[in-house]
XYZ file of C-alpha atoms in Angstrom:
207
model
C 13.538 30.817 -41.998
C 15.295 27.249 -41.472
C 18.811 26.986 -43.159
C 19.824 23.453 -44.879
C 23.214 22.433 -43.887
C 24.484 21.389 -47.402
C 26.835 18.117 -46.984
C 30.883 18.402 -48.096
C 29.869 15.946 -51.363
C 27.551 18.536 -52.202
C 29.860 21.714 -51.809
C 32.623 19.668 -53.538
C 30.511 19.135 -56.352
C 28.957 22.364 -56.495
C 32.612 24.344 -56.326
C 34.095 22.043 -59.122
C 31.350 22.965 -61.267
C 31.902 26.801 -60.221
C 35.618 26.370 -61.168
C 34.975 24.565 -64.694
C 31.658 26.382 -65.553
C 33.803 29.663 -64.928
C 36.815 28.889 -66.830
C 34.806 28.018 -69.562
C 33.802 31.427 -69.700
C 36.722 33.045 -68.636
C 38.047 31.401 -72.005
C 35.268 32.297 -74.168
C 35.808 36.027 -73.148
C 39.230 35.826 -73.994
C 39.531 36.582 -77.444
C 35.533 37.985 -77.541
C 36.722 41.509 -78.114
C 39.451 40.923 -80.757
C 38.125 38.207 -82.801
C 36.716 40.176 -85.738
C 39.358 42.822 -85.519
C 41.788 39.533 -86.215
C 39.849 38.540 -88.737
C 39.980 41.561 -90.354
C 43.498 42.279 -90.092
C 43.673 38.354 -92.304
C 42.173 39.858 -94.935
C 38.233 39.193 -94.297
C 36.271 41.945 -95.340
C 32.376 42.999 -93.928
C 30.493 40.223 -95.930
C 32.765 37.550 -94.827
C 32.484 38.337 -91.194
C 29.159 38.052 -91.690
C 29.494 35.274 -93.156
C 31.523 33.011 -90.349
C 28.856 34.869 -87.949
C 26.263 33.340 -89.314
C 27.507 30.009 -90.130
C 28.163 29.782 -86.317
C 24.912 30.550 -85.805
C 23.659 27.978 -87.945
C 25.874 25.456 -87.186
C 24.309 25.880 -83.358
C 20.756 25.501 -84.423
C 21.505 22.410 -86.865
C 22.886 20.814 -83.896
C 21.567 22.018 -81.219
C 18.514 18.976 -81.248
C 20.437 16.116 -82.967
C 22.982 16.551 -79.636
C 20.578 17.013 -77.379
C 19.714 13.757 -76.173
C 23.506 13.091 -76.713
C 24.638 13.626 -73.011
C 21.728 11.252 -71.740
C 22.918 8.550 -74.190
C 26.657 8.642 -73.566
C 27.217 10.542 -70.782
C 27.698 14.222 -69.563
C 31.122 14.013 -68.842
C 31.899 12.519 -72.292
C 30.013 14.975 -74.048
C 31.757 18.022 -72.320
C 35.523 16.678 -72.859
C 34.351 16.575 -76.855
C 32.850 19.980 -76.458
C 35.776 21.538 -74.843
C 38.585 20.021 -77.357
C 36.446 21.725 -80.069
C 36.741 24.678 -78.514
C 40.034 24.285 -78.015
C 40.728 23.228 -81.796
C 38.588 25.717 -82.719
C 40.705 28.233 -81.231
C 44.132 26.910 -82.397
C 42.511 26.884 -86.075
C 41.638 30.655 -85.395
C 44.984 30.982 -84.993
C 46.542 29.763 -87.688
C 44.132 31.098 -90.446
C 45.180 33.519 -93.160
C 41.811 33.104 -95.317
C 38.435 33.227 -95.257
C 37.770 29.043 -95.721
C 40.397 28.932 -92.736
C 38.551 31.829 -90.332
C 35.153 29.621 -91.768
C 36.311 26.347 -90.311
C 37.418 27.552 -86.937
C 33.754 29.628 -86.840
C 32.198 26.054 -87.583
C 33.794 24.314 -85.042
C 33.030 27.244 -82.271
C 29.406 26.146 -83.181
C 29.942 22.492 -82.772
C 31.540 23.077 -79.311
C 28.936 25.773 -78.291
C 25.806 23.093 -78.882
C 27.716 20.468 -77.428
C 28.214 22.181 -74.156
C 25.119 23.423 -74.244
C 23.228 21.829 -70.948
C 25.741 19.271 -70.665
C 27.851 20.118 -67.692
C 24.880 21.574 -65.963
C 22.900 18.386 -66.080
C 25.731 16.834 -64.450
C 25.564 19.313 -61.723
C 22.085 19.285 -61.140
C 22.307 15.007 -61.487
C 25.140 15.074 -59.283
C 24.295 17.679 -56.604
C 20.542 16.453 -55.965
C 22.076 12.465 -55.755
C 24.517 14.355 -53.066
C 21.945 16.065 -51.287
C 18.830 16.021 -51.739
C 17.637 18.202 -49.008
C 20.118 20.831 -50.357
C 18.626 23.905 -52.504
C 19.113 23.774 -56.311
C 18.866 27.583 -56.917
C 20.743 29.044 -54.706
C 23.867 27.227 -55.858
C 22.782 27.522 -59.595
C 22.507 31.259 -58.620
C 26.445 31.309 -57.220
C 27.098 29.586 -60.511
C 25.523 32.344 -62.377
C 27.317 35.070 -60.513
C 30.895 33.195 -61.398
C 30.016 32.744 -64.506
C 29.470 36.401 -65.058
C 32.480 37.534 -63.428
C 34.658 35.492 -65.520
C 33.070 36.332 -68.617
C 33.750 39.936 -67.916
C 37.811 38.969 -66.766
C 37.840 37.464 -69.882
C 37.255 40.317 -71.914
C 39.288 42.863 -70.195
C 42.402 40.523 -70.301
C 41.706 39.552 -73.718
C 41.122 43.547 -74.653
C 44.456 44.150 -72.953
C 46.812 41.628 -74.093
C 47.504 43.090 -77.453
C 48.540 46.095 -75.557
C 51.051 44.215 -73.566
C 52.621 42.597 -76.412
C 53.297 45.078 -79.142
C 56.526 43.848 -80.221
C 54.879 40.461 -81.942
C 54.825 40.341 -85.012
C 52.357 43.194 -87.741
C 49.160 41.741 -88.036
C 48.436 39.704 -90.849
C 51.789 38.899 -91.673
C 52.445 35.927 -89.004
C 50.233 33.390 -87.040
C 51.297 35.123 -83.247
C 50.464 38.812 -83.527
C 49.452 41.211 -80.715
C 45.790 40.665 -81.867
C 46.390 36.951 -81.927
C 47.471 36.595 -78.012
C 44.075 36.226 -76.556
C 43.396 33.226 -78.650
C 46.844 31.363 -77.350
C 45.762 32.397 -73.710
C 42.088 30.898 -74.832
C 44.127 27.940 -75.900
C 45.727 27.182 -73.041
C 42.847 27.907 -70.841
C 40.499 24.939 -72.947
C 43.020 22.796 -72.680
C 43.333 23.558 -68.405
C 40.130 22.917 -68.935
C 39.862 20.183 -70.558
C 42.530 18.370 -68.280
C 40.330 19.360 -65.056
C 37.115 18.287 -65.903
C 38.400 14.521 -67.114
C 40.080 14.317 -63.484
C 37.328 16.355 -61.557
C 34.156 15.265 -62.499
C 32.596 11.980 -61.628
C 29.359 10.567 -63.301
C 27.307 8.849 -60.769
C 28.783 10.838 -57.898
């Protein structure tokens, strides 16, 4: 079986979108297994949760088609930046809500982020990779990407479970904004915003 030598503009591009594509996820695991137990501690009670659940939900399918065609029309790299400051505002709104409107909002705008992103850094990949190489095999690296993208996921959630642990002398829950529970979602924060910062100066439309 013949190998294909993939060229360094095609490895650089395909580990920058290993490193963003994982911390992406490595930030949504964050505060994945403490989120409702947060939002419990604020007050929320079963019907509520359900509540912000499904108005995440929705707010993914409403805009799920009117933003897909977005990326094609202003650009992948635009698109992704807007999806990842949601995320990111999303998060810090999270934080900072004591009631259920508050815990609503920061629900909505995890739904806004999570159909903006959806497709839009992997269509500059698979753009940017195939104008790189075009001899070099789309799978296999979308494969790697897969596997990263799973590990992080699960790093996520283990540090996320584990940081309340760590930091038991913050604040009772649902009397402050920074409580043991709370943690993940400041390390989430500053992960988006890493983020964030990285994929303005890493990737390249047209590359």
């Amino acid at each position: 079986m013949k190998t294909v030598t993939v060229n360094s503009a095609a490895r650089h591009i395909e580990r920058t979108y290993r490193l963003l594509l994982g911390l992406s996820w490595f930030a949504t695991g964050l505060p994945m297994a403490v989120g409702f137990l947060l939002a419990q501690a604020r007050g929320l009670d079963l019907f509520e949760l359900g509540l912000v659940l499904a108005a995440y939900s929705l707010t993914i399918v409403l805009l799920e088609v009117p933003t897909g065609g977005l990326a094609d029309t202003v650009g992948r790299k635009r698109v992704a930046l807007v999806a990842y400051a949601c995320s990111f505002l999303a998060g810090i709104s999270f934080l900072f809500a004591m009631s259920f409107p508050a815990v609503l909002l920061a629900f909505v705008l995890n739904g806004a982020s999570r159909a903006l992103s959806s497709g839009a850094l992997d269509a500059w990949f698979v753009d940017s990779y195939q104008a790189a190489d075009p001899r070099a095999g789309l799978q296999p690296a979308l494969a790697r990407a897969g596997s990263v993208s799973l590990l992080a996921l699960g790093a996520g959630n283990l540090l996320g479970s584990a940081l309340p642990r760590l930091l038991p002398g913050l604040a009772p829950e649902g009397t402050a904004a920074l409580t043991p529970l709370a943690a993940p979602l400041v390390a989430a924060a500053v992960a988006w915003l890493v983020l964030l910062v990285l994929a303005a100066l890493l990737v390249h439309e047209g590359a």
